[in-house]
């Protein structure tokens, strides 16, 4: 696998392995927060998953995942060590194959709203908050480019990260 920065974008290549990168944030279980990322599939397995991981503990073995693929699928799951549970798996017309897609998870208490391209596709109660790590991931045999990653207060909205000249 490889991770690099090219022309201001994070490029992740999981050619042999699934890959993820993450960062700790100063958030707690009680915080109202939105996790957001925008990414595009470049090559590899179009049915493979790419997306975000959130509520991750420091050992990176307990977390929730929100992913999509180029088959218009999305998957919300939870991993606790070796235990893996699918919260929701479906197909949605809001997924744009072979184009940029944004994933947003809005957390208020134990209620989580899942949005693809600013349209809600699911809502769920998730009782466990494993930790403050948040990042992006891709299954093996996926080359993807990440345009934007943000953690923000949903009451204030996303920051506009587009550069102006």
Tab-separated table of C-alpha atoms in Angstrom:
chain	number	residue	atom	x	y	z
A	1	UNK	CA	0.000	0.000	0.000
A	2	UNK	CA	1.010	3.628	-0.252
A	3	UNK	CA	-0.148	7.013	1.029
A	4	UNK	CA	1.018	10.265	-0.540
A	5	UNK	CA	0.054	13.888	-1.062
A	6	UNK	CA	-0.289	14.831	-4.733
A	7	UNK	CA	-1.471	18.269	-5.880
A	8	UNK	CA	-3.012	18.956	-2.467
A	9	UNK	CA	-4.926	15.645	-2.316
A	10	UNK	CA	-4.337	12.602	-0.149
A	11	UNK	CA	-3.817	9.622	-2.464
A	12	UNK	CA	-4.295	6.175	-0.941
A	13	UNK	CA	-3.379	3.015	-2.812
A	14	UNK	CA	-4.426	-0.228	-1.142
A	15	UNK	CA	-3.089	-2.396	-3.966
A	16	UNK	CA	-2.293	-5.340	-1.696
A	17	UNK	CA	-3.973	-4.521	1.585
A	18	UNK	CA	-6.849	-2.567	3.017
A	19	UNK	CA	-5.501	0.782	4.172
A	20	UNK	CA	-6.511	3.512	6.592
A	21	UNK	CA	-5.038	6.645	8.065
A	22	UNK	CA	-6.444	8.544	11.027
A	23	UNK	CA	-5.879	11.329	13.500
A	24	UNK	CA	-7.006	11.986	17.090
A	25	UNK	CA	-9.357	14.900	17.760
A	26	UNK	CA	-10.306	16.593	21.018
A	27	UNK	CA	-13.831	15.175	21.205
A	28	UNK	CA	-15.732	13.147	23.756
A	29	UNK	CA	-18.742	10.900	23.819
A	30	UNK	CA	-21.011	13.834	24.745
A	31	UNK	CA	-19.915	16.196	21.967
A	32	UNK	CA	-22.197	17.020	19.047
A	33	UNK	CA	-19.969	16.621	16.015
A	34	UNK	CA	-20.003	16.048	12.271
A	35	UNK	CA	-17.434	13.844	10.533
A	36	UNK	CA	-17.005	14.672	6.847
A	37	UNK	CA	-14.842	13.549	3.919
A	38	UNK	CA	-14.963	13.863	0.137
A	39	UNK	CA	-13.216	11.298	-2.070
A	40	UNK	CA	-13.095	9.726	-5.507
A	41	UNK	CA	-12.324	6.203	-6.729
A	42	UNK	CA	-9.501	6.222	-9.295
A	43	UNK	CA	-8.933	2.553	-10.125
A	44	UNK	CA	-9.159	-0.991	-8.842
A	45	UNK	CA	-12.176	-2.999	-7.729
A	46	UNK	CA	-15.325	-0.878	-8.333
A	47	UNK	CA	-17.278	-2.950	-5.787
A	48	UNK	CA	-14.682	-2.357	-3.060
A	49	UNK	CA	-15.444	-0.011	-0.186
A	50	UNK	CA	-13.889	3.363	0.601
A	51	UNK	CA	-14.931	5.880	3.217
A	52	UNK	CA	-14.500	7.066	6.790
A	53	UNK	CA	-13.855	5.539	10.193
A	54	UNK	CA	-14.960	7.345	13.324
A	55	UNK	CA	-15.338	6.813	17.097
A	56	UNK	CA	-12.070	4.846	16.851
A	57	UNK	CA	-10.057	3.859	19.920
A	58	UNK	CA	-6.281	4.392	20.155
A	59	UNK	CA	-5.541	0.744	19.290
A	60	UNK	CA	-7.612	1.134	16.075
A	61	UNK	CA	-9.495	-2.106	16.723
A	62	UNK	CA	-12.839	-0.599	17.788
A	63	UNK	CA	-14.620	1.820	15.466
A	64	UNK	CA	-17.548	2.576	13.188
A	65	UNK	CA	-17.227	2.762	9.401
A	66	UNK	CA	-19.291	4.546	6.738
A	67	UNK	CA	-18.294	3.574	3.193
A	68	UNK	CA	-19.507	3.582	-0.406
A	69	UNK	CA	-18.520	1.937	-3.691
A	70	UNK	CA	-18.902	2.588	-7.416
A	71	UNK	CA	-21.791	0.127	-7.578
A	72	UNK	CA	-23.913	2.799	-5.802
A	73	UNK	CA	-23.676	0.826	-2.574
A	74	UNK	CA	-23.123	2.112	0.933
A	75	UNK	CA	-22.241	0.253	4.114
A	76	UNK	CA	-22.381	1.296	7.757
A	77	UNK	CA	-20.655	-1.076	10.168
A	78	UNK	CA	-19.172	-1.410	13.622
A	79	UNK	CA	-16.064	-3.368	14.606
A	80	UNK	CA	-15.244	-4.358	18.170
A	81	UNK	CA	-12.040	-6.389	18.059
A	82	UNK	CA	-12.873	-9.504	16.021
A	83	UNK	CA	-16.635	-8.872	16.189
A	84	UNK	CA	-18.004	-7.163	13.078
A	85	UNK	CA	-21.601	-6.008	12.682
A	86	UNK	CA	-23.303	-4.500	9.634
A	87	UNK	CA	-25.628	-1.715	10.787
A	88	UNK	CA	-26.971	-0.999	7.273
A	89	UNK	CA	-26.022	-2.017	3.756
A	90	UNK	CA	-27.968	-0.739	0.783
A	91	UNK	CA	-27.864	0.894	-2.638
A	92	UNK	CA	-28.605	4.585	-3.152
A	93	UNK	CA	-29.040	6.705	-6.254
A	94	UNK	CA	-27.266	9.587	-4.452
A	95	UNK	CA	-23.913	7.778	-4.862
A	96	UNK	CA	-22.178	9.120	-7.969
A	97	UNK	CA	-20.040	6.323	-9.486
A	98	UNK	CA	-16.570	7.389	-10.662
A	99	UNK	CA	-17.070	10.906	-9.297
A	100	UNK	CA	-16.424	12.709	-6.020
A	101	UNK	CA	-18.747	11.656	-3.214
A	102	UNK	CA	-18.965	13.243	0.212
A	103	UNK	CA	-19.750	11.262	3.332
A	104	UNK	CA	-20.994	13.003	6.469
A	105	UNK	CA	-21.926	11.527	9.829
A	106	UNK	CA	-23.692	13.843	12.287
A	107	UNK	CA	-23.461	12.617	15.887
A	108	UNK	CA	-25.835	13.958	18.533
A	109	UNK	CA	-25.640	11.804	21.646
A	110	UNK	CA	-26.133	8.223	20.494
A	111	UNK	CA	-28.082	9.271	17.364
A	112	UNK	CA	-26.115	9.221	14.131
A	113	UNK	CA	-27.311	10.593	10.788
A	114	UNK	CA	-25.519	9.315	7.687
A	115	UNK	CA	-25.409	11.532	4.588
A	116	UNK	CA	-24.011	10.931	1.113
A	117	UNK	CA	-23.595	14.058	-0.997
A	118	UNK	CA	-25.579	16.034	1.613
A	119	UNK	CA	-28.609	13.672	1.403
A	120	UNK	CA	-29.488	11.539	4.413
A	121	UNK	CA	-29.441	7.804	3.654
A	122	UNK	CA	-29.778	6.372	7.175
A	123	UNK	CA	-30.192	7.181	10.869
A	124	UNK	CA	-29.180	4.860	13.671
A	125	UNK	CA	-28.572	4.650	17.411
A	126	UNK	CA	-24.997	3.671	18.227
A	127	UNK	CA	-24.423	3.276	21.936
A	128	UNK	CA	-20.650	2.833	21.973
A	129	UNK	CA	-18.100	5.616	21.603
A	130	UNK	CA	-14.702	3.924	21.481
A	131	UNK	CA	-12.485	6.969	21.094
A	132	UNK	CA	-11.648	10.279	19.380
A	133	UNK	CA	-9.832	8.982	16.286
A	134	UNK	CA	-11.246	9.832	12.861
A	135	UNK	CA	-9.873	8.954	9.441
A	136	UNK	CA	-10.293	7.586	5.937
A	137	UNK	CA	-10.008	4.050	4.608
A	138	UNK	CA	-10.061	1.933	1.452
A	139	UNK	CA	-10.335	-1.794	0.867
A	140	UNK	CA	-7.520	-3.608	-0.895
A	141	UNK	CA	-7.186	-3.118	-4.652
A	142	UNK	CA	-8.499	0.455	-4.511
A	143	UNK	CA	-6.695	3.615	-5.552
A	144	UNK	CA	-8.538	6.682	-4.318
A	145	UNK	CA	-8.031	10.396	-3.874
A	146	UNK	CA	-9.307	12.284	-0.824
A	147	UNK	CA	-10.216	15.903	-1.470
A	148	UNK	CA	-11.337	16.976	1.982
A	149	UNK	CA	-11.568	15.722	5.580
A	150	UNK	CA	-13.247	17.772	8.293
A	151	UNK	CA	-14.535	17.428	11.805
A	152	UNK	CA	-16.909	20.279	12.646
A	153	UNK	CA	-19.759	21.519	14.812
A	154	UNK	CA	-22.957	20.857	12.813
A	155	UNK	CA	-24.578	24.002	14.266
A	156	UNK	CA	-21.825	26.097	12.650
A	157	UNK	CA	-21.524	24.106	9.418
A	158	UNK	CA	-18.569	22.983	7.383
A	159	UNK	CA	-15.652	25.248	6.726
A	160	UNK	CA	-15.211	26.375	3.145
A	161	UNK	CA	-11.803	24.945	2.302
A	162	UNK	CA	-11.768	26.043	-1.345
A	163	UNK	CA	-8.896	28.384	-2.037
A	164	UNK	CA	-9.628	31.694	-3.690
A	165	UNK	CA	-7.116	33.728	-5.655
